[in-house]
CSV table of C-alpha atoms in Angstrom, one decimal:
chain,number,residue,atom,x,y,z
A,14,MET,CA,-76.1,-245.5,-200.7
A,15,ASP,CA,-76.2,-242.6,-198.3
A,16,SER,CA,-79.2,-241.5,-196.4
A,17,ARG,CA,-80.7,-238.0,-196.6
A,18,PRO,CA,-79.2,-235.6,-194.1
A,19,VAL,CA,-81.2,-235.1,-190.9
A,20,GLY,CA,-79.8,-232.0,-189.4
A,21,ILE,CA,-76.0,-232.6,-189.1
A,22,TRP,CA,-76.5,-236.4,-189.2
A,23,GLN,CA,-76.3,-238.6,-192.3
A,24,ALA,CA,-75.7,-242.4,-192.6
A,25,VAL,CA,-73.2,-243.2,-195.3
A,26,GLY,CA,-72.4,-246.4,-197.2
A,27,ILE,CA,-75.7,-248.2,-196.4
A,28,GLN,CA,-75.9,-251.5,-198.2
A,29,VAL,CA,-79.3,-251.9,-199.9
A,30,VAL,CA,-81.0,-254.7,-201.7
A,31,ASP,CA,-81.6,-254.2,-205.4
A,32,VAL,CA,-85.1,-252.8,-206.1
A,33,HIS,CA,-85.9,-255.9,-208.2
A,34,GLU,CA,-85.1,-258.2,-205.3
A,35,LEU,CA,-87.1,-256.0,-203.0
A,36,ALA,CA,-90.1,-256.1,-205.3
A,37,ALA,CA,-89.8,-259.9,-205.7
A,38,GLY,CA,-89.5,-260.3,-202.0
A,39,LYS,CA,-92.6,-258.2,-201.4
A,40,LEU,CA,-94.5,-260.2,-204.1
A,41,SER,CA,-93.4,-263.4,-202.4
A,42,ALA,CA,-94.6,-262.1,-199.1
A,43,LEU,CA,-98.0,-261.1,-200.6
A,44,MET,CA,-98.4,-264.6,-202.2
A,45,SER,CA,-97.4,-266.4,-199.0
A,46,ARG,CA,-99.0,-264.3,-196.2
A,47,ARG,CA,-101.8,-262.5,-198.0
A,48,GLN,CA,-101.7,-259.5,-195.7
A,49,ALA,CA,-103.2,-256.1,-196.7
A,50,ARG,CA,-99.8,-254.4,-196.0
A,51,ASP,CA,-98.1,-256.6,-198.5
A,52,LEU,CA,-100.9,-255.8,-201.1
A,53,PHE,CA,-100.4,-252.1,-200.4
A,54,ASP,CA,-96.6,-252.3,-200.7
A,55,CYS,CA,-96.7,-254.3,-203.9
A,56,SER,CA,-99.2,-251.9,-205.5
A,57,ASN,CA,-97.0,-248.9,-204.6
A,58,LEU,CA,-93.8,-250.6,-205.8
A,59,PHE,CA,-95.3,-251.5,-209.1
A,60,ARG,CA,-96.7,-248.0,-209.6
A,61,LEU,CA,-93.2,-246.5,-209.1
A,62,GLY,CA,-92.1,-247.7,-212.5
A,63,GLY,CA,-88.5,-248.1,-213.5
A,64,LEU,CA,-88.5,-251.8,-212.9
A,65,ASP,CA,-86.8,-254.0,-215.5
A,66,ARG,CA,-89.3,-256.8,-216.1
A,67,GLU,CA,-86.6,-259.4,-216.9
A,68,ARG,CA,-84.6,-258.6,-213.8
A,69,LEU,CA,-87.8,-258.7,-211.7
A,70,ARG,CA,-88.8,-261.9,-213.3
A,71,LEU,CA,-85.5,-263.6,-212.5
A,72,SER,CA,-85.7,-262.4,-208.9
A,73,PHE,CA,-89.4,-263.4,-208.7
A,74,ILE,CA,-88.5,-267.0,-209.8
A,75,VAL,CA,-85.6,-267.3,-207.3
A,76,TYR,CA,-87.6,-265.9,-204.4
A,77,GLY,CA,-90.5,-268.2,-205.4
A,78,ALA,CA,-88.2,-271.2,-205.2
A,79,MET,CA,-87.4,-270.1,-201.6
A,80,SER,CA,-91.0,-269.6,-200.6
A,81,ARG,CA,-93.1,-272.0,-198.5
A,82,ARG,CA,-95.8,-271.8,-201.2
A,83,ASP,CA,-95.4,-273.8,-204.4
A,84,TRP,CA,-94.8,-271.2,-207.0
A,85,ARG,CA,-95.7,-273.6,-209.8
A,86,THR,CA,-99.4,-273.2,-208.8
A,87,LEU,CA,-99.5,-269.4,-208.8
A,88,ALA,CA,-102.3,-267.5,-210.7
A,89,PRO,CA,-103.2,-263.8,-210.7
A,90,ASN,CA,-106.5,-264.6,-209.0
A,91,ASP,CA,-104.6,-265.8,-206.0
A,92,VAL,CA,-104.2,-262.1,-205.0
A,93,ASP,CA,-107.0,-261.2,-202.7
A,94,PHE,CA,-107.6,-259.3,-199.4
A,95,ASP,CA,-109.6,-259.5,-196.2
A,96,ILE,CA,-111.5,-256.3,-195.6
A,97,ALA,CA,-111.0,-256.8,-191.8
A,98,ASP,CA,-107.3,-257.0,-192.3
A,99,LEU,CA,-107.4,-253.8,-194.4
A,100,GLU,CA,-109.5,-252.0,-191.9
A,101,GLN,CA,-107.6,-253.1,-188.8
A,102,ARG,CA,-104.0,-253.4,-189.9
A,103,LEU,CA,-103.4,-251.2,-192.9
A,104,ILE,CA,-105.8,-248.2,-192.8
A,105,PRO,CA,-104.7,-247.1,-189.3
A,106,THR,CA,-101.0,-246.9,-190.5
A,107,LEU,CA,-101.8,-244.6,-193.5
A,108,ARG,CA,-101.4,-240.9,-192.9
A,109,ALA,CA,-102.9,-239.6,-196.1
A,110,ALA,CA,-105.3,-236.7,-195.9
A,111,GLY,CA,-108.8,-237.8,-196.3
A,112,ILE,CA,-108.1,-241.4,-195.2
A,113,GLU,CA,-111.2,-241.3,-193.0
A,114,ARG,CA,-113.3,-240.8,-196.1
A,115,LEU,CA,-111.7,-243.6,-198.0
A,116,GLN,CA,-114.0,-246.2,-199.4
A,117,GLN,CA,-112.1,-249.2,-198.1
A,118,ASP,CA,-113.7,-251.9,-200.2
A,119,ARG,CA,-113.0,-249.9,-203.4
A,120,PHE,CA,-109.4,-249.1,-202.2
A,121,GLY,CA,-108.8,-252.8,-201.5
A,122,LYS,CA,-110.1,-253.8,-204.9
A,123,GLY,CA,-107.9,-251.2,-206.6
A,124,LEU,CA,-104.9,-252.7,-204.8
A,125,ILE,CA,-105.9,-256.2,-205.9
A,126,GLU,CA,-106.3,-255.1,-209.5
A,127,ASP,CA,-102.9,-253.5,-209.6
A,128,CYS,CA,-101.2,-256.6,-208.2
A,129,ARG,CA,-103.2,-259.1,-210.3
A,130,ASN,CA,-102.3,-257.2,-213.5
A,131,PHE,CA,-98.6,-257.0,-212.5
A,132,LEU,CA,-98.5,-260.7,-211.6
A,133,ALA,CA,-100.2,-261.6,-214.9
A,134,GLY,CA,-97.3,-260.0,-216.6
A,135,LEU,CA,-94.9,-262.4,-214.8
A,136,LEU,CA,-96.9,-265.5,-215.7
A,137,PRO,CA,-96.9,-268.1,-217.1
A,138,PHE,CA,-93.4,-269.3,-216.4
A,139,THR,CA,-91.2,-270.4,-219.3
A,140,ASP,CA,-90.2,-274.0,-219.6
A,141,ALA,CA,-86.7,-273.1,-218.2
A,142,GLU,CA,-88.2,-271.3,-215.2
A,143,ARG,CA,-90.5,-274.2,-214.5
A,144,GLU,CA,-87.6,-276.6,-214.7
A,145,PHE,CA,-85.6,-274.4,-212.3
A,146,LEU,CA,-88.6,-274.6,-209.8
A,147,ASN,CA,-89.0,-278.3,-210.4
A,148,ARG,CA,-85.4,-279.0,-209.6
A,149,VAL,CA,-85.3,-276.9,-206.4
A,150,LEU,CA,-88.7,-278.0,-205.1
A,151,ASP,CA,-88.6,-281.7,-206.2
A,152,LYS,CA,-84.9,-282.6,-206.1
A,153,GLY,CA,-83.2,-280.0,-204.0
A,154,GLU,CA,-81.0,-279.0,-206.9
A,155,ILE,CA,-80.1,-275.3,-207.7
A,156,ALA,CA,-79.6,-274.9,-211.4
A,157,PRO,CA,-79.3,-271.1,-212.1
A,158,GLU,CA,-78.0,-271.7,-215.6
A,159,LEU,CA,-81.6,-272.4,-216.5
A,160,LEU,CA,-82.4,-268.8,-215.6
A,161,THR,CA,-79.4,-266.7,-216.8
A,162,ALA,CA,-76.2,-267.0,-218.8
A,163,ASP,CA,-74.5,-264.4,-216.5
A,164,GLU,CA,-72.0,-266.6,-214.6
A,165,ASP,CA,-71.6,-264.1,-211.7
A,166,LEU,CA,-75.4,-264.0,-211.2
A,167,GLN,CA,-75.5,-267.8,-211.4
A,168,ASP,CA,-72.9,-268.0,-208.7
A,169,ARG,CA,-74.9,-265.5,-206.5
A,170,ILE,CA,-78.1,-267.5,-207.0
A,171,ARG,CA,-76.3,-270.8,-206.3
A,172,ARG,CA,-74.9,-269.4,-203.0
A,173,HIS,CA,-78.1,-267.6,-201.8
A,174,PRO,CA,-78.4,-268.8,-198.1
A,175,LEU,CA,-82.2,-269.3,-198.1
A,176,LEU,CA,-82.1,-271.1,-201.5
A,177,GLU,CA,-79.3,-273.4,-200.2
A,178,TRP,CA,-81.4,-274.0,-197.1
A,179,LYS,CA,-84.5,-274.8,-199.1
A,180,ALA,CA,-82.6,-277.2,-201.4
A,181,LEU,CA,-81.0,-278.9,-198.4
A,182,ASN,CA,-84.4,-279.4,-196.7
A,183,VAL,CA,-85.9,-280.9,-199.9
A,184,ARG,CA,-83.0,-283.3,-200.2
A,185,GLU,CA,-83.3,-284.3,-196.5
A,186,PHE,CA,-87.1,-284.8,-196.8
A,187,ARG,CA,-86.6,-287.0,-199.9
A,188,LYS,CA,-83.9,-289.0,-198.1
A,189,ASN,CA,-86.2,-289.7,-195.2
A,190,GLN,CA,-89.2,-290.8,-197.3
């Protein structure tokens, strides 16, 4: 991908993450960190449209397996916000006209509703998705064939550095128990 020109300058050949992976990563951050900025980013990503739900779902499961949080316990109501975080860390970074008149509580609740509705569309997990998570989180095994028949994608999932690290840590933890 190439950047937009800025005067005579333009960056070319920029490697970017697929938008589905970006959205899954943002959702993972939201569910793990619970920061207002993650809530804002997720709401905006989901409003853009153009996301293929199946591709997002696959990325969401894989990113969930890498998360510190146990993805098997996720529920839409887990999406929440802290009004102080919204006021102190998000609102000051927004440059929209009229931001000073923003009803922050209503704004935050709207972000939550967007994200809860979107998350509800990704849940519940299928039996195969749950089995993928069980194998990674309980046994340290990466079994991407449970998620996709695409062999290239299976290979990329199997070789994902953070997923490999997570599986290794699970195996090491089990060995030391």
